[in-house]
Amino acid sequence: MAEDCEVATPLKDAVEVDESYFGAHRVRGKRGRGAYGKTIVFGLLKRQGKVYTEIVPDCSKATLQGIIRGHVEPATIIHSDGWRGYDGLVDIGFDKHFRVNHGENEFAIGDRHINGIESFWSYAKRRLAKFNGVPGHTFYLHLKETEYRFNHRRDNLYLEILKLLRLKPL
């Protein structure tokens, strides 16, 4: 499943990008975005299509733009929130970059929103919460399974898994 999710890119047309933090609740007293001790996941969602996720070490401009460059075609419309890691996308060839500023209670302005990727984060966190904690060494596999299930949400999952097993038997 994880391998199948990795070949789902490059994404084109309209793509939503966002990052999310997975792990225990925020530790009180720690400064910053509440990410101490959490796993950071970056996601790209083709509108009305598939999602691609990647575990990242940080949400820096270099990290996020490197992933975007590797998985999104340059003529694509990119929708993001106001995080500074997305600054400069126009400079690297993504001329159509639209933002929503959650800090100013901006969540959707016409077609400018990231509700699709936020929906995936909600689905992923609900799904992973059922396990009452996922060990760090298996988190990647759980994340990719969630990604696979989301990408095949309109298909018969049983038949899709059988296809995978025929292509790559255990």
CSV table of N, CA and C in Angstrom, one decimal:
chain,number,residue,atom,x,y,z
A,1,MET,N,0.8,-1.2,0.0
A,1,MET,CA,0.0,0.0,0.0
A,1,MET,C,0.9,1.3,0.0
A,2,ALA,N,1.9,1.2,0.8
A,2,ALA,CA,2.8,2.4,0.9
A,2,ALA,C,3.4,2.7,-0.4
A,3,GLU,N,3.9,1.6,-1.1
A,3,GLU,CA,4.5,1.8,-2.4
A,3,GLU,C,3.5,2.4,-3.4
A,4,ASP,N,2.3,1.9,-3.4
A,4,ASP,CA,1.3,2.4,-4.3
A,4,ASP,C,1.0,3.9,-4.1
A,5,CYS,N,1.0,4.3,-2.8
A,5,CYS,CA,0.8,5.7,-2.5
A,5,CYS,C,2.0,6.6,-3.0
A,6,GLU,N,3.2,6.1,-3.1
A,6,GLU,CA,4.3,6.9,-3.5
A,6,GLU,C,4.3,7.2,-5.0
A,7,VAL,N,3.6,6.4,-5.8
A,7,VAL,CA,3.7,6.6,-7.3
A,7,VAL,C,2.5,7.4,-7.7
A,8,ALA,N,1.7,8.0,-6.8
A,8,ALA,CA,0.5,8.7,-7.1
A,8,ALA,C,0.8,10.2,-7.6
A,9,THR,N,2.0,10.6,-7.6
A,9,THR,CA,2.3,12.0,-8.1
A,9,THR,C,3.0,11.9,-9.4
A,10,PRO,N,3.2,13.0,-10.2
A,10,PRO,CA,3.0,14.4,-9.8
A,10,PRO,C,1.5,14.8,-9.9
A,11,LEU,N,1.2,15.7,-9.0
A,11,LEU,CA,-0.1,16.3,-9.0
A,11,LEU,C,-0.2,17.5,-9.9
A,12,LYS,N,-1.4,17.8,-10.4
A,12,LYS,CA,-1.6,19.0,-11.3
A,12,LYS,C,-2.9,19.5,-11.1
A,13,ASP,N,-3.3,20.6,-11.9
A,13,ASP,CA,-4.5,21.3,-11.9
A,13,ASP,C,-4.6,22.2,-10.6
A,14,ALA,N,-5.4,21.8,-9.6
A,14,ALA,CA,-5.5,22.6,-8.4
A,14,ALA,C,-5.1,21.7,-7.2
A,15,VAL,N,-4.1,22.1,-6.4
A,15,VAL,CA,-3.6,21.3,-5.3
A,15,VAL,C,-3.7,22.1,-4.0
A,16,GLU,N,-4.1,21.5,-3.0
A,16,GLU,CA,-4.1,22.1,-1.6
A,16,GLU,C,-2.9,21.5,-0.9
A,17,VAL,N,-2.2,22.4,-0.2
A,17,VAL,CA,-1.0,21.9,0.6
A,17,VAL,C,-1.2,22.4,2.1
A,18,ASP,N,-0.8,21.5,3.0
A,18,ASP,CA,-0.9,21.9,4.4
A,18,ASP,C,0.0,20.9,5.2
A,19,GLU,N,0.3,21.3,6.5
A,19,GLU,CA,1.0,20.4,7.3
A,19,GLU,C,0.2,20.2,8.6
A,20,SER,N,0.4,19.0,9.2
A,20,SER,CA,-0.3,18.7,10.4
A,20,SER,C,0.6,17.9,11.4
A,21,TYR,N,0.2,18.0,12.6
A,21,TYR,CA,1.0,17.4,13.7
A,21,TYR,C,0.3,16.2,14.3
A,22,PHE,N,0.9,15.1,14.4
A,22,PHE,CA,0.4,13.9,15.0
A,22,PHE,C,1.1,13.5,16.2
A,23,GLY,N,0.4,13.1,17.2
A,23,GLY,CA,1.0,12.7,18.5
A,23,GLY,C,0.1,13.0,19.7
A,24,ALA,N,0.7,12.9,20.8
A,24,ALA,CA,0.0,13.2,22.1
A,24,ALA,C,-0.4,14.6,22.1
A,25,HIS,N,-1.3,14.9,23.1
A,25,HIS,CA,-1.7,16.3,23.2
A,25,HIS,C,-0.5,17.2,23.6
A,26,ARG,N,-0.7,18.5,23.3
A,26,ARG,CA,0.4,19.5,23.5
A,26,ARG,C,0.9,19.5,25.0
A,27,VAL,N,2.2,19.5,25.1
A,27,VAL,CA,2.8,19.6,26.4
A,27,VAL,C,2.8,21.0,26.9
A,28,ARG,N,2.2,21.3,28.1
A,28,ARG,CA,2.1,22.7,28.6
A,28,ARG,C,3.5,23.2,28.9
A,29,GLY,N,3.6,24.5,28.7
A,29,GLY,CA,4.9,25.1,29.0
A,29,GLY,C,5.9,25.2,27.8
A,30,LYS,N,5.6,24.4,26.8
A,30,LYS,CA,6.5,24.4,25.6
A,30,LYS,C,6.1,25.5,24.7
A,31,ARG,N,7.0,26.3,24.1
A,31,ARG,CA,6.7,27.4,23.2
A,31,ARG,C,6.7,26.9,21.8
A,32,GLY,N,6.1,27.7,20.9
A,32,GLY,CA,6.1,27.4,19.5
A,32,GLY,C,4.7,26.9,19.1
A,33,ARG,N,4.7,26.1,18.0
A,33,ARG,CA,3.5,25.7,17.4
A,33,ARG,C,2.9,24.4,18.1
A,34,GLY,N,3.4,24.0,19.2
A,34,GLY,CA,2.8,22.8,19.9
A,34,GLY,C,3.3,21.5,19.3
A,35,ALA,N,4.4,21.6,18.6
A,35,ALA,CA,4.9,20.4,17.9
A,35,ALA,C,5.9,19.6,18.7
A,36,TYR,N,6.3,20.0,19.9
A,36,TYR,CA,7.3,19.3,20.6
A,36,TYR,C,6.9,17.8,20.8
A,37,GLY,N,7.7,16.9,20.4
A,37,GLY,CA,7.4,15.5,20.6
A,37,GLY,C,6.3,14.9,19.6
A,38,LYS,N,6.0,15.7,18.6
A,38,LYS,CA,5.0,15.2,17.7
A,38,LYS,C,5.6,14.9,16.3
A,39,THR,N,4.9,14.2,15.5
A,39,THR,CA,5.4,13.8,14.2
A,39,THR,C,4.7,14.8,13.2
A,40,ILE,N,5.5,15.5,12.4
A,40,ILE,CA,5.0,16.5,11.5
A,40,ILE,C,4.8,15.8,10.1
A,41,VAL,N,3.6,16.0,9.6
A,41,VAL,CA,3.3,15.4,8.3
A,41,VAL,C,2.9,16.5,7.3
A,42,PHE,N,3.4,16.4,6.1
A,42,PHE,CA,3.1,17.4,5.1
A,42,PHE,C,2.2,16.7,4.1
A,43,GLY,N,1.1,17.4,3.7
A,43,GLY,CA,0.2,16.7,2.7
A,43,GLY,C,-0.1,17.6,1.5
A,44,LEU,N,-0.3,16.9,0.4
A,44,LEU,CA,-0.7,17.6,-0.8
A,44,LEU,C,-2.0,16.9,-1.3
A,45,LEU,N,-3.0,17.6,-1.7
A,45,LEU,CA,-4.3,17.0,-2.1
A,45,LEU,C,-4.7,17.7,-3.4
A,46,LYS,N,-4.8,16.8,-4.4
A,46,LYS,CA,-5.4,17.3,-5.7
A,46,LYS,C,-6.9,17.5,-5.5
A,47,ARG,N,-7.4,18.6,-5.9
A,47,ARG,CA,-8.8,18.8,-5.7
A,47,ARG,C,-9.6,17.8,-6.4
A,48,GLN,N,-10.6,17.2,-5.7
A,48,GLN,CA,-11.5,16.2,-6.2
A,48,GLN,C,-10.6,14.9,-6.5
A,49,GLY,N,-9.5,14.7,-5.9
A,49,GLY,CA,-8.6,13.6,-6.3
A,49,GLY,C,-7.9,13.0,-5.1
A,50,LYS,N,-6.7,12.6,-5.3
A,50,LYS,CA,-5.9,11.9,-4.4
A,50,LYS,C,-5.0,12.8,-3.5
A,51,VAL,N,-4.7,12.2,-2.3
A,51,VAL,CA,-3.8,12.9,-1.4
A,51,VAL,C,-2.5,12.2,-1.4
A,52,TYR,N,-1.4,13.0,-1.1
A,52,TYR,CA,-0.1,12.4,-0.9
A,52,TYR,C,0.5,13.0,0.4
A,53,THR,N,1.0,12.2,1.2
A,53,THR,CA,1.6,12.6,2.5
A,53,THR,C,3.0,12.2,2.7
A,54,GLU,N,3.7,13.0,3.4
A,54,GLU,CA,5.1,12.7,3.7
A,54,GLU,C,5.5,13.2,5.1
A,55,ILE,N,6.2,12.4,5.9
A,55,ILE,CA,6.7,12.8,7.2
A,55,ILE,C,7.9,13.7,7.0
A,56,VAL,N,7.9,14.8,7.6
A,56,VAL,CA,9.0,15.8,7.4
A,56,VAL,C,9.6,16.1,8.8
A,57,PRO,N,10.9,16.5,8.8
A,57,PRO,CA,11.6,16.8,10.0
A,57,PRO,C,11.2,18.2,10.6
A,58,ASP,N,10.8,19.1,9.7
A,58,ASP,CA,10.4,20.4,10.1
A,58,ASP,C,9.5,21.0,9.0
A,59,CYS,N,8.9,22.2,9.3
A,59,CYS,CA,8.0,22.9,8.4
A,59,CYS,C,8.8,24.1,7.8
A,60,SER,N,10.0,24.0,7.6
A,60,SER,CA,10.8,25.1,7.0
A,60,SER,C,10.5,25.2,5.5
A,61,LYS,N,10.8,26.4,5.0
A,61,LYS,CA,10.6,26.8,3.6
A,61,LYS,C,11.3,25.8,2.7
A,62,ALA,N,12.5,25.5,3.0
A,62,ALA,CA,13.3,24.6,2.2
A,62,ALA,C,12.7,23.2,2.1
A,63,THR,N,12.2,22.6,3.2
A,63,THR,CA,11.7,21.3,3.3
A,63,THR,C,10.4,21.3,2.5
A,64,LEU,N,9.4,22.2,2.8
A,64,LEU,CA,8.1,22.2,2.1
A,64,LEU,C,8.2,22.4,0.6
A,65,GLN,N,9.1,23.4,0.2
A,65,GLN,CA,9.2,23.7,-1.2
A,65,GLN,C,9.9,22.6,-1.9
A,66,GLY,N,10.8,21.9,-1.3
A,66,GLY,CA,11.4,20.7,-1.9
A,66,GLY,C,10.4,19.7,-2.3
A,67,ILE,N,9.5,19.4,-1.4
A,67,ILE,CA,8.5,18.4,-1.6
A,67,ILE,C,7.5,18.8,-2.7
A,68,ILE,N,7.1,20.1,-2.6
A,68,ILE,CA,6.2,20.7,-3.6
A,68,ILE,C,6.8,20.6,-5.0
A,69,ARG,N,8.1,21.0,-5.1
A,69,ARG,CA,8.8,20.9,-6.4
A,69,ARG,C,8.9,19.5,-6.9
A,70,GLY,N,9.0,18.5,-6.1
A,70,GLY,CA,9.1,17.1,-6.5
A,70,GLY,C,7.8,16.4,-6.8
A,71,HIS,N,6.7,17.0,-6.4
A,71,HIS,CA,5.4,16.3,-6.5
A,71,HIS,C,4.3,17.0,-7.2
A,72,VAL,N,4.6,18.3,-7.6
A,72,VAL,CA,3.6,19.1,-8.2
A,72,VAL,C,4.1,19.7,-9.5
A,73,GLU,N,3.3,19.7,-10.5
A,73,GLU,CA,3.7,20.3,-11.8
A,73,GLU,C,3.7,21.8,-11.7
A,74,PRO,N,4.7,22.5,-12.4
A,74,PRO,CA,4.8,24.0,-12.2
A,74,PRO,C,3.5,24.8,-12.6
A,75,ALA,N,2.7,24.4,-13.5
A,75,ALA,CA,1.6,25.2,-14.0
A,75,ALA,C,0.4,25.0,-13.0
A,76,THR,N,0.6,24.3,-11.9
A,76,THR,CA,-0.5,24.0,-11.0
A,76,THR,C,-0.9,25.2,-10.2
A,77,ILE,N,-2.2,25.2,-9.9
A,77,ILE,CA,-2.7,26.2,-8.9
A,77,ILE,C,-2.5,25.7,-7.5
A,78,ILE,N,-1.8,26.4,-6.6
A,78,ILE,CA,-1.6,25.9,-5.3
A,78,ILE,C,-2.4,26.7,-4.3
A,79,HIS,N,-3.1,26.1,-3.4
A,79,HIS,CA,-3.8,26.7,-2.3
A,79,HIS,C,-3.2,26.3,-1.0
A,80,SER,N,-2.9,27.3,-0.2
A,80,SER,CA,-2.3,27.0,1.1
A,80,SER,C,-2.8,28.0,2.2
A,81,ASP,N,-2.4,27.7,3.4
A,81,ASP,CA,-2.7,28.7,4.5
A,81,ASP,C,-1.6,29.7,4.5
A,82,GLY,N,-1.5,30.6,5.5
A,82,GLY,CA,-0.6,31.7,5.6
A,82,GLY,C,0.8,31.3,6.1
A,83,TRP,N,1.1,30.1,6.3
A,83,TRP,CA,2.4,29.7,7.0
A,83,TRP,C,3.5,30.2,6.1
A,84,ARG,N,4.6,30.7,6.8
A,84,ARG,CA,5.7,31.3,6.0
A,84,ARG,C,6.5,30.3,5.2
A,85,GLY,N,6.4,29.1,5.5
A,85,GLY,CA,7.1,28.0,4.7
A,85,GLY,C,6.6,28.0,3.3
A,86,TYR,N,5.5,28.6,3.0
A,86,TYR,CA,5.0,28.7,1.6
A,86,TYR,C,5.4,30.0,0.9
A,87,ASP,N,6.1,30.9,1.6
A,87,ASP,CA,6.6,32.1,0.9
A,87,ASP,C,7.5,31.7,-0.2
A,88,GLY,N,7.4,32.4,-1.3
A,88,GLY,CA,8.4,32.2,-2.4
A,88,GLY,C,8.1,31.1,-3.4
A,89,LEU,N,6.9,30.6,-3.3
A,89,LEU,CA,6.5,29.6,-4.3
A,89,LEU,C,6.5,30.2,-5.7
A,90,VAL,N,6.1,31.4,-5.8
A,90,VAL,CA,6.1,32.1,-7.1
A,90,VAL,C,7.5,32.2,-7.7
A,91,ASP,N,8.5,32.4,-6.8
A,91,ASP,CA,9.9,32.5,-7.2
A,91,ASP,C,10.4,31.2,-7.8
A,92,ILE,N,9.8,30.0,-7.4
A,92,ILE,CA,10.4,28.8,-7.9
A,92,ILE,C,9.5,28.2,-9.1
A,93,GLY,N,8.6,29.0,-9.6
A,93,GLY,CA,7.8,28.6,-10.8
A,93,GLY,C,6.4,28.3,-10.6
A,94,PHE,N,5.9,28.5,-9.4
A,94,PHE,CA,4.4,28.3,-9.1
A,94,PHE,C,3.7,29.6,-9.1
A,95,ASP,N,3.4,30.1,-10.3
A,95,ASP,CA,2.8,31.4,-10.5
A,95,ASP,C,1.5,31.6,-9.9
A,96,LYS,N,0.7,30.5,-9.7
A,96,LYS,CA,-0.6,30.6,-9.2
A,96,LYS,C,-0.7,30.1,-7.8
A,97,HIS,N,-0.4,30.9,-6.8
A,97,HIS,CA,-0.4,30.5,-5.4
A,97,HIS,C,-1.4,31.4,-4.7
A,98,PHE,N,-2.4,30.7,-4.1
A,98,PHE,CA,-3.4,31.5,-3.3
A,98,PHE,C,-3.4,31.0,-1.9
A,99,ARG,N,-3.6,32.0,-1.0
A,99,ARG,CA,-3.6,31.7,0.4
A,99,ARG,C,-4.9,32.0,1.1
A,100,VAL,N,-5.2,31.4,2.2
A,100,VAL,CA,-6.2,31.8,3.1
A,100,VAL,C,-5.5,32.0,4.5
A,101,ASN,N,-5.9,33.1,5.2
A,101,ASN,CA,-5.2,33.4,6.4
A,101,ASN,C,-6.1,33.0,7.6
A,102,HIS,N,-5.8,31.8,8.1
A,102,HIS,CA,-6.7,31.4,9.3
A,102,HIS,C,-6.6,32.3,10.5
A,103,GLY,N,-5.5,33.0,10.6
A,103,GLY,CA,-5.3,33.9,11.7
A,103,GLY,C,-6.3,35.1,11.7
A,104,GLU,N,-6.8,35.4,10.6
A,104,GLU,CA,-7.8,36.5,10.5
A,104,GLU,C,-9.2,35.9,10.2
A,105,ASN,N,-9.4,34.7,10.7
A,105,ASN,CA,-10.7,34.0,10.5
A,105,ASN,C,-11.1,33.9,9.0
A,106,GLU,N,-10.1,33.7,8.1
A,106,GLU,CA,-10.3,33.5,6.7
A,106,GLU,C,-10.2,32.0,6.5
A,107,PHE,N,-11.3,31.3,6.0
A,107,PHE,CA,-11.2,29.9,5.8
A,107,PHE,C,-11.6,29.5,4.4
A,108,ALA,N,-12.4,30.3,3.7
A,108,ALA,CA,-12.8,30.1,2.3
A,108,ALA,C,-13.2,31.4,1.7
A,109,ILE,N,-12.6,31.7,0.6
A,109,ILE,CA,-13.0,32.9,-0.2
A,109,ILE,C,-13.2,32.4,-1.6
A,110,GLY,N,-14.5,32.1,-1.9
A,110,GLY,CA,-14.8,31.5,-3.2
A,110,GLY,C,-14.1,30.2,-3.3
A,111,ASP,N,-13.3,30.0,-4.4
A,111,ASP,CA,-12.6,28.8,-4.6
A,111,ASP,C,-11.2,28.7,-3.9
A,112,ARG,N,-10.9,29.7,-3.1
A,112,ARG,CA,-9.6,29.8,-2.4
A,112,ARG,C,-9.8,29.2,-1.0
A,113,HIS,N,-9.5,28.0,-0.8
A,113,HIS,CA,-9.6,27.3,0.5
A,113,HIS,C,-8.7,26.1,0.6
A,114,ILE,N,-8.5,25.5,1.8
A,114,ILE,CA,-7.8,24.2,1.9
A,114,ILE,C,-8.7,23.3,2.7
A,115,ASN,N,-10.0,23.3,2.5
A,115,ASN,CA,-10.9,22.5,3.2
A,115,ASN,C,-10.7,21.0,2.9
A,116,GLY,N,-10.3,20.7,1.7
A,116,GLY,CA,-10.1,19.3,1.3
A,116,GLY,C,-9.0,18.6,2.1
A,117,ILE,N,-7.8,19.3,2.2
A,117,ILE,CA,-6.7,18.7,2.9
A,117,ILE,C,-7.0,18.7,4.4
A,118,GLU,N,-7.7,19.7,4.9
A,118,GLU,CA,-8.1,19.7,6.3
A,118,GLU,C,-9.1,18.5,6.6
A,119,SER,N,-9.9,18.2,5.6
A,119,SER,CA,-10.8,17.1,5.7
A,119,SER,C,-10.0,15.8,5.8
A,120,PHE,N,-9.0,15.7,5.1
A,120,PHE,CA,-8.1,14.5,5.1
A,120,PHE,C,-7.4,14.4,6.5
A,121,TRP,N,-6.9,15.5,7.0
A,121,TRP,CA,-6.3,15.5,8.4
A,121,TRP,C,-7.3,15.0,9.4
A,122,SER,N,-8.5,15.5,9.3
A,122,SER,CA,-9.6,15.1,10.3
A,122,SER,C,-9.8,13.5,10.2
A,123,TYR,N,-9.9,13.0,8.9
A,123,TYR,CA,-10.1,11.6,8.7
A,123,TYR,C,-9.0,10.8,9.3
A,124,ALA,N,-7.7,11.2,9.0
A,124,ALA,CA,-6.5,10.5,9.4
A,124,ALA,C,-6.4,10.5,10.9
A,125,LYS,N,-6.7,11.6,11.6
A,125,LYS,CA,-6.6,11.6,13.1
A,125,LYS,C,-7.7,10.8,13.7
A,126,ARG,N,-8.9,10.8,13.2
A,126,ARG,CA,-10.0,10.0,13.7
A,126,ARG,C,-9.6,8.5,13.5
A,127,ARG,N,-9.1,8.2,12.3
A,127,ARG,CA,-8.8,6.8,12.1
A,127,ARG,C,-7.6,6.3,13.0
A,128,LEU,N,-6.6,7.1,13.1
A,128,LEU,CA,-5.5,6.7,14.0
A,128,LEU,C,-5.8,6.7,15.4
A,129,ALA,N,-6.7,7.5,15.8
A,129,ALA,CA,-7.1,7.5,17.3
A,129,ALA,C,-7.8,6.2,17.7
A,130,LYS,N,-8.3,5.4,16.8
A,130,LYS,CA,-8.9,4.1,17.1
A,130,LYS,C,-7.9,3.2,17.7
A,131,PHE,N,-6.6,3.4,17.4
A,131,PHE,CA,-5.6,2.5,17.8
A,131,PHE,C,-5.0,2.9,19.2
A,132,ASN,N,-5.5,3.9,19.8
A,132,ASN,CA,-5.1,4.4,21.1
A,132,ASN,C,-3.6,4.6,21.2
A,133,GLY,N,-3.0,5.2,20.1
A,133,GLY,CA,-1.6,5.4,20.0
A,133,GLY,C,-1.0,4.4,19.0
A,134,VAL,N,-0.1,5.0,18.2
A,134,VAL,CA,0.6,4.2,17.2
A,134,VAL,C,2.1,4.3,17.5
A,135,PRO,N,2.8,3.2,17.6
A,135,PRO,CA,4.2,3.2,17.8
A,135,PRO,C,4.9,4.0,16.7
A,136,GLY,N,6.0,4.8,17.1
A,136,GLY,CA,6.7,5.6,16.1
A,136,GLY,C,7.2,4.8,14.9
A,137,HIS,N,7.7,3.6,15.2
A,137,HIS,CA,8.3,2.8,14.1
A,137,HIS,C,7.3,2.3,13.1
A,138,THR,N,6.0,2.3,13.4
A,138,THR,CA,5.0,1.9,12.5
A,138,THR,C,4.1,3.0,12.0
A,139,PHE,N,4.3,4.2,12.5
A,139,PHE,CA,3.5,5.4,12.1
A,139,PHE,C,3.4,5.6,10.6
A,140,TYR,N,4.6,5.5,9.9
A,140,TYR,CA,4.6,5.7,8.5
A,140,TYR,C,3.6,4.7,7.8
A,141,LEU,N,3.6,3.4,8.2
A,141,LEU,CA,2.7,2.5,7.5
A,141,LEU,C,1.3,2.8,7.8
A,142,HIS,N,1.0,3.1,9.1
A,142,HIS,CA,-0.4,3.5,9.4
A,142,HIS,C,-0.9,4.7,8.6
A,143,LEU,N,0.0,5.7,8.4
A,143,LEU,CA,-0.3,6.9,7.7
A,143,LEU,C,-0.5,6.6,6.2
A,144,LYS,N,0.3,5.7,5.6
A,144,LYS,CA,0.1,5.3,4.2
A,144,LYS,C,-1.1,4.5,4.0
A,145,GLU,N,-1.5,3.7,5.0
A,145,GLU,CA,-2.8,2.9,4.9
A,145,GLU,C,-3.9,3.9,4.9
A,146,THR,N,-3.9,4.9,5.8
A,146,THR,CA,-4.9,5.9,5.8
A,146,THR,C,-5.0,6.7,4.5
A,147,GLU,N,-3.9,7.0,4.0
A,147,GLU,CA,-3.8,7.7,2.7
A,147,GLU,C,-4.4,6.8,1.6
A,148,TYR,N,-4.1,5.5,1.6
A,148,TYR,CA,-4.6,4.6,0.6
A,148,TYR,C,-6.1,4.5,0.7
A,149,ARG,N,-6.6,4.3,1.9
A,149,ARG,CA,-8.1,4.3,2.1
A,149,ARG,C,-8.8,5.5,1.6
A,150,PHE,N,-8.2,6.7,1.9
A,150,PHE,CA,-8.8,7.9,1.5
A,150,PHE,C,-8.8,8.0,0.0
A,151,ASN,N,-7.7,7.7,-0.7
A,151,ASN,CA,-7.6,7.8,-2.1
A,151,ASN,C,-8.5,6.8,-2.8
A,152,HIS,N,-8.9,5.7,-2.1
A,152,HIS,CA,-9.8,4.7,-2.7
A,152,HIS,C,-11.1,4.7,-2.0
A,153,ARG,N,-11.6,5.8,-1.5
A,153,ARG,CA,-12.8,5.9,-0.7
A,153,ARG,C,-14.0,5.6,-1.5
A,154,ARG,N,-14.0,5.8,-2.8
A,154,ARG,CA,-15.1,5.5,-3.7
A,154,ARG,C,-15.1,4.1,-4.3
A,155,ASP,N,-14.0,3.4,-4.1
A,155,ASP,CA,-13.8,2.1,-4.7
A,155,ASP,C,-14.2,1.0,-3.6
A,156,ASN,N,-14.3,-0.2,-4.1
A,156,ASN,CA,-14.4,-1.4,-3.3
A,156,ASN,C,-13.0,-1.7,-2.7
A,157,LEU,N,-12.8,-1.4,-1.5
A,157,LEU,CA,-11.4,-1.5,-0.9
A,157,LEU,C,-10.9,-3.0,-1.0
A,158,TYR,N,-11.8,-3.9,-0.8
A,158,TYR,CA,-11.4,-5.3,-0.8
A,158,TYR,C,-10.9,-5.7,-2.2
A,159,LEU,N,-11.5,-5.3,-3.3
A,159,LEU,CA,-11.0,-5.6,-4.6
A,159,LEU,C,-9.7,-4.8,-4.9
A,160,GLU,N,-9.6,-3.6,-4.4
A,160,GLU,CA,-8.4,-2.8,-4.6
A,160,GLU,C,-7.2,-3.5,-3.9
A,161,ILE,N,-7.4,-4.1,-2.7
A,161,ILE,CA,-6.3,-4.8,-2.0
A,161,ILE,C,-6.0,-6.1,-2.7
A,162,LEU,N,-7.0,-6.7,-3.3
A,162,LEU,CA,-6.7,-8.0,-4.0
A,162,LEU,C,-5.8,-7.6,-5.3
A,163,LYS,N,-6.1,-6.5,-5.9
A,163,LYS,CA,-5.3,-6.1,-7.1
A,163,LYS,C,-3.9,-5.9,-6.7
A,164,LEU,N,-3.7,-5.2,-5.5
A,164,LEU,CA,-2.3,-5.0,-5.0
A,164,LEU,C,-1.6,-6.3,-4.8
A,165,LEU,N,-2.3,-7.2,-4.2
A,165,LEU,CA,-1.7,-8.5,-3.8
A,165,LEU,C,-1.3,-9.3,-5.1
A,166,ARG,N,-2.1,-9.2,-6.1
A,166,ARG,CA,-1.8,-9.8,-7.4
A,166,ARG,C,-0.5,-9.3,-8.0
A,167,LEU,N,-0.4,-7.9,-7.9
A,167,LEU,CA,0.8,-7.3,-8.5
A,167,LEU,C,2.0,-7.5,-7.7
A,168,LYS,N,1.9,-7.5,-6.4
A,168,LYS,CA,3.0,-7.7,-5.5
A,168,LYS,C,2.6,-8.6,-4.3
A,169,PRO,N,2.7,-9.9,-4.6
A,169,PRO,CA,2.4,-10.9,-3.5
A,169,PRO,C,3.3,-10.8,-2.3
A,170,LEU,N,2.8,-11.2,-1.2
A,170,LEU,CA,3.5,-11.1,0.1
A,170,LEU,C,4.6,-12.1,0.1
